[in-house]
Amino acid sequence: MKKAIVTGHTRGLGAAIAAELHGRGIAVLGLARARSPLAGIDQIALDMTDPAALQAWLAGNALRDFLRDADDALLVNNAGVVTPVGPLAAQDPADVLRAVSLNVGAPLALAAAFVQAAPKAQRRILHVSSGAARNAYPGWAVYCATKAALDQHARAVLLDGDVRVRACSLAPGVIDTDMQAAIRATPDADFPMRERFVALKEGGALDSPEACAKKLVDYLLAPGFGSEPVDDLRT
C-alpha cells in the first residue's frame, strides 16, 4: 500500500500534488495551517514555521499511525516561502528565522521522523527545490540559501547508503501560483530580476500547478527515483 505525506497541501502546487496522488489511489496526509477542500484525504492543522509546534506533533504517534501499514511511503516537502525579499539591510531577522524554519527546519525534521516512523517500508523523500538553489539571485539570499540546503540534504542522504531510503531535491520549474504573483508584485529595488518573471508570465511560459504535479508525481513514482539526488523537471 502506498501512502504519502504532503506539506503545504492547501494551495498552489501542494494542492495539485495532493489531488494527483489521491487520484492515483494513494492515501494522503496533508500538513498545513489551513484545511483543504479536497475530500478523502487526512489532514493535520500544523504551523510548520513554529519549531515547538512541529516538535510536539512529531513526538506523538500520528505519523507512525498513518504510515503503519504502508509498503511504500512518500514524503513531499512542498511548503515554503520566498520571503524575505530584498538586500540584507532590508530583511527583518524575524522573517529570516521564519523562512529558515519552514524552508529547512521543517523538511529536515520531517524527513528524519518519516524514515523512523516507517522502518519496514520503502521510503521516498522529495524536496520541492528551485533553480534558485543552484543560481544566486539578488534579493533572494534567504530563499537561495534555504533551497540549496535541501539539495545538500538529498545528496547526503544518498551517501548514507540505505537502499530503502531514497531522496531527491527536485526543481519543478516556474509555476503559475500565488508565489509567482507575489514575485511579480515585488518592487524592482528589492528584486532586480522581477521583469524576467513578468516576461515569463506574459509569454505563457508558466506551468499550471496541475500539469507540474502530474510530472512531479510521475517522477516520484518512477523506478529510478533517487538515483540523482538533485534534479530538475525541465531537463
Short mmCIF file of C-alpha atoms in Angstrom, two decimals:
data_model
loop_
_atom_site.label_atom_id
_atom_site.label_comp_id
_atom_site.label_asym_id
_atom_site.label_seq_id
_atom_site.Cartn_x
_atom_site.Cartn_y
_atom_site.Cartn_z
CA MET A 1 0.00 0.00 0.00
CA LYS A 2 1.28 3.46 -0.92
CA LYS A 3 0.88 6.37 1.48
CA ALA A 4 2.04 9.96 1.04
CA ILE A 5 2.58 12.97 3.26
CA VAL A 6 2.39 16.37 1.55
CA THR A 7 3.23 19.64 3.26
CA GLY A 8 1.54 22.85 2.17
CA HIS A 9 -1.24 20.86 0.53
CA THR A 10 -3.93 23.56 0.56
CA ARG A 11 -2.76 25.88 -2.23
CA GLY A 12 -0.87 26.03 -5.48
CA LEU A 13 1.48 23.19 -6.32
CA GLY A 14 0.91 21.44 -2.98
CA ALA A 15 -2.84 21.25 -3.57
CA ALA A 16 -2.26 19.88 -7.06
CA ILE A 17 0.22 17.28 -5.78
CA ALA A 18 -2.20 16.09 -3.09
CA ALA A 19 -5.01 15.82 -5.65
CA GLU A 20 -2.77 13.97 -8.13
CA LEU A 21 -1.63 11.44 -5.53
CA HIS A 22 -5.18 10.96 -4.24
CA GLY A 23 -6.42 10.49 -7.80
CA ARG A 24 -3.94 7.65 -8.26
CA GLY A 25 -5.32 5.81 -5.26
CA ILE A 26 -2.56 6.80 -2.86
CA ALA A 27 -3.58 7.66 0.71
CA VAL A 28 -2.61 11.24 1.52
CA LEU A 29 -1.91 13.04 4.79
CA GLY A 30 -1.73 16.81 4.33
CA LEU A 31 0.11 19.10 6.74
CA ALA A 32 -0.65 22.83 6.64
CA ARG A 33 -2.04 25.64 8.77
CA ALA A 34 -5.35 25.63 6.86
CA ARG A 35 -7.58 22.84 5.60
CA SER A 36 -8.03 21.74 2.00
CA PRO A 37 -11.47 21.22 0.44
CA LEU A 38 -10.14 18.02 -1.15
CA ALA A 39 -12.30 15.16 0.11
CA GLY A 40 -10.95 11.76 1.05
CA ILE A 41 -7.58 12.75 2.50
CA ASP A 42 -6.33 13.01 6.07
CA GLN A 43 -5.32 16.47 7.24
CA ILE A 44 -3.49 17.95 10.20
CA ALA A 45 -3.58 21.66 11.03
CA LEU A 46 0.05 22.47 11.81
CA ASP A 47 2.11 25.66 11.68
CA MET A 48 5.47 24.47 10.41
CA THR A 49 7.05 27.88 10.96
CA ASP A 50 6.77 27.08 14.69
CA PRO A 51 9.50 24.58 15.61
CA ALA A 52 7.93 23.87 19.01
CA ALA A 53 4.57 23.03 17.45
CA LEU A 54 6.19 20.75 14.88
CA GLN A 55 8.32 19.05 17.51
CA ALA A 56 5.27 18.43 19.70
CA TRP A 57 3.35 16.87 16.81
CA LEU A 58 6.28 14.69 15.77
CA ALA A 59 6.63 13.49 19.38
CA GLY A 60 3.16 11.96 19.15
CA ASN A 61 2.03 8.87 17.29
CA ALA A 62 0.08 10.43 14.39
CA LEU A 63 2.82 10.00 11.80
CA ARG A 64 3.61 6.43 12.81
CA ASP A 65 -0.09 5.54 12.89
CA PHE A 66 -0.67 6.92 9.40
CA LEU A 67 2.28 5.00 7.93
CA ARG A 68 1.77 1.80 9.91
CA ASP A 69 0.58 -0.40 7.01
CA ALA A 70 2.49 1.33 4.21
CA ASP A 71 4.67 -0.76 1.92
CA ASP A 72 5.75 2.37 0.05
CA ALA A 73 5.90 5.64 1.97
CA LEU A 74 6.28 9.01 0.27
CA LEU A 75 7.14 12.40 1.74
CA VAL A 76 6.74 15.53 -0.38
CA ASN A 77 8.27 18.55 1.34
CA ASN A 78 6.45 21.25 -0.63
CA ALA A 79 5.69 24.01 1.89
CA GLY A 80 7.93 27.05 1.64
CA VAL A 81 8.14 30.83 1.40
CA VAL A 82 10.15 33.14 -0.84
CA THR A 83 10.17 35.98 1.70
CA PRO A 84 12.03 37.94 2.93
CA VAL A 85 12.92 39.52 -0.40
CA GLY A 86 15.47 42.31 -0.63
CA PRO A 87 19.05 43.08 0.40
CA LEU A 88 20.27 42.20 3.88
CA ALA A 89 19.73 45.76 5.07
CA ALA A 90 16.01 45.41 4.36
CA GLN A 91 15.45 41.95 5.88
CA ASP A 92 13.58 41.57 9.17
CA PRO A 93 15.50 38.97 11.21
CA ALA A 94 12.17 37.52 12.40
CA ASP A 95 11.22 36.86 8.77
CA VAL A 96 14.58 35.21 8.16
CA LEU A 97 14.06 32.86 11.10
CA ARG A 98 10.53 32.06 9.92
CA ALA A 99 11.76 31.23 6.41
CA VAL A 100 14.56 29.01 7.69
CA SER A 101 12.14 27.17 9.98
CA LEU A 102 9.66 26.48 7.18
CA ASN A 103 12.05 26.00 4.25
CA VAL A 104 14.77 24.00 6.02
CA GLY A 105 14.00 23.05 9.62
CA ALA A 106 10.60 21.52 8.94
CA PRO A 107 11.60 19.46 5.87
CA LEU A 108 14.69 18.04 7.55
CA ALA A 109 12.89 17.23 10.80
CA LEU A 110 10.01 15.65 8.90
CA ALA A 111 12.42 13.58 6.81
CA ALA A 112 14.05 12.10 9.91
CA ALA A 113 10.73 11.42 11.63
CA PHE A 114 9.26 9.97 8.44
CA VAL A 115 12.10 7.48 7.98
CA GLN A 116 11.85 6.38 11.62
CA ALA A 117 8.04 6.08 11.50
CA ALA A 118 8.01 3.52 8.67
CA PRO A 119 11.07 1.30 9.23
CA LYS A 120 9.77 -1.59 7.09
CA ALA A 121 8.61 0.48 4.11
CA GLN A 122 10.40 1.63 1.01
CA ARG A 123 10.68 5.36 1.69
CA ARG A 124 10.98 8.19 -0.81
CA ILE A 125 11.57 11.83 0.13
CA LEU A 126 11.01 14.58 -2.42
CA HIS A 127 12.07 18.10 -1.54
CA VAL A 128 10.50 20.73 -3.79
CA SER A 129 13.58 22.75 -4.61
CA SER A 130 14.16 25.61 -7.05
CA GLY A 131 16.53 26.85 -9.70
CA ALA A 132 17.39 29.43 -7.05
CA ALA A 133 19.16 26.66 -5.12
CA ARG A 134 21.69 26.43 -7.93
CA ASN A 135 21.79 30.02 -9.22
CA ALA A 136 22.02 33.06 -6.95
CA TYR A 137 19.54 35.90 -7.44
CA PRO A 138 19.85 39.41 -5.98
CA GLY A 139 17.28 39.93 -3.26
CA TRP A 140 16.78 36.22 -2.72
CA ALA A 141 19.66 35.46 -0.34
CA VAL A 142 17.43 33.61 2.13
CA TYR A 143 15.40 31.75 -0.50
CA CYS A 144 18.51 30.68 -2.43
CA ALA A 145 20.28 29.54 0.73
CA THR A 146 17.34 27.57 2.12
CA LYS A 147 16.64 25.78 -1.15
CA ALA A 148 20.34 24.97 -1.53
CA ALA A 149 20.19 23.36 1.92
CA LEU A 150 17.58 20.90 0.63
CA ASP A 151 19.82 19.99 -2.30
CA GLN A 152 22.71 19.20 0.04
CA HIS A 153 20.43 17.22 2.34
CA ALA A 154 19.37 14.95 -0.53
CA ARG A 155 22.98 14.48 -1.62
CA ALA A 156 23.99 13.45 1.90
CA VAL A 157 21.05 11.04 2.23
CA LEU A 158 22.25 9.23 -0.90
CA LEU A 159 25.72 8.92 0.64
CA ASP A 160 24.20 7.32 3.75
CA GLY A 161 23.70 4.24 1.58
CA ASP A 162 20.34 2.97 2.85
CA VAL A 163 18.77 1.42 -0.26
CA ARG A 164 15.31 1.61 1.35
CA VAL A 165 15.54 5.39 1.70
CA ARG A 166 15.72 7.49 -1.44
CA ALA A 167 15.72 11.27 -1.63
CA CYS A 168 15.70 13.87 -4.36
CA SER A 169 15.65 17.65 -4.25
CA LEU A 170 13.71 18.47 -7.40
CA ALA A 171 13.31 21.87 -9.05
CA PRO A 172 9.83 21.89 -10.64
CA GLY A 173 10.23 24.89 -12.93
CA VAL A 174 8.26 28.13 -12.90
CA ILE A 175 4.63 27.53 -11.94
CA ASP A 176 1.60 29.81 -12.08
CA THR A 177 0.94 30.12 -8.34
CA ASP A 178 0.35 32.80 -5.72
CA MET A 179 4.09 32.80 -5.04
CA GLN A 180 4.78 33.81 -8.63
CA ALA A 181 2.17 36.57 -8.39
CA ALA A 182 3.89 37.87 -5.26
CA ILE A 183 7.26 37.80 -7.02
CA ARG A 184 5.89 39.88 -9.90
CA ALA A 185 4.48 42.39 -7.41
CA THR A 186 7.82 42.88 -5.65
CA PRO A 187 9.46 46.30 -6.13
CA ASP A 188 12.41 46.29 -8.52
CA ALA A 189 14.60 47.73 -5.77
CA ASP A 190 14.08 44.57 -3.71
CA PHE A 191 14.20 42.08 -6.58
CA PRO A 192 16.02 43.35 -9.69
CA MET A 193 15.10 40.17 -11.63
CA ARG A 194 11.37 40.90 -11.39
CA GLU A 195 10.96 41.75 -15.08
CA ARG A 196 12.20 38.30 -16.06
CA PHE A 197 9.32 36.70 -14.18
CA VAL A 198 6.84 39.21 -15.61
CA ALA A 199 8.03 38.24 -19.09
CA LEU A 200 7.60 34.54 -18.33
CA LYS A 201 4.01 35.15 -17.26
CA GLU A 202 3.19 37.35 -20.24
CA GLY A 203 4.83 34.87 -22.61
CA GLY A 204 2.76 31.95 -21.33
CA ALA A 205 5.86 30.14 -20.08
CA LEU A 206 4.47 29.25 -16.65
CA ASP A 207 3.35 25.69 -16.00
CA SER A 208 -0.03 25.16 -14.38
CA PRO A 209 0.09 23.57 -10.91
CA GLU A 210 -1.88 20.58 -12.22
CA ALA A 211 0.45 19.94 -15.17
CA CYS A 212 3.51 20.26 -12.96
CA ALA A 213 2.02 17.99 -10.28
CA LYS A 214 1.43 15.22 -12.82
CA LYS A 215 5.05 15.34 -13.96
CA LEU A 216 6.31 15.56 -10.40
CA VAL A 217 4.31 12.55 -9.22
CA ASP A 218 5.39 10.57 -12.28
CA TYR A 219 8.97 11.38 -11.30
CA LEU A 220 8.39 10.47 -7.64
CA LEU A 221 6.95 7.06 -8.52
CA ALA A 222 9.47 6.17 -11.25
CA PRO A 223 11.77 3.17 -10.60
CA GLY A 224 14.91 5.30 -10.76
CA PHE A 225 13.81 7.90 -8.22
CA GLY A 226 16.70 8.97 -6.01
CA SER A 227 19.49 7.90 -8.35
CA GLU A 228 20.01 11.63 -8.96
CA PRO A 229 19.75 13.37 -5.59
CA VAL A 230 19.41 16.81 -7.21
CA ASP A 231 17.40 17.18 -10.39
CA ASP A 232 15.19 19.48 -12.46
CA LEU A 233 11.84 18.56 -14.02
CA ARG A 234 12.72 20.72 -17.03
CA THR A 235 15.73 18.61 -18.04
#
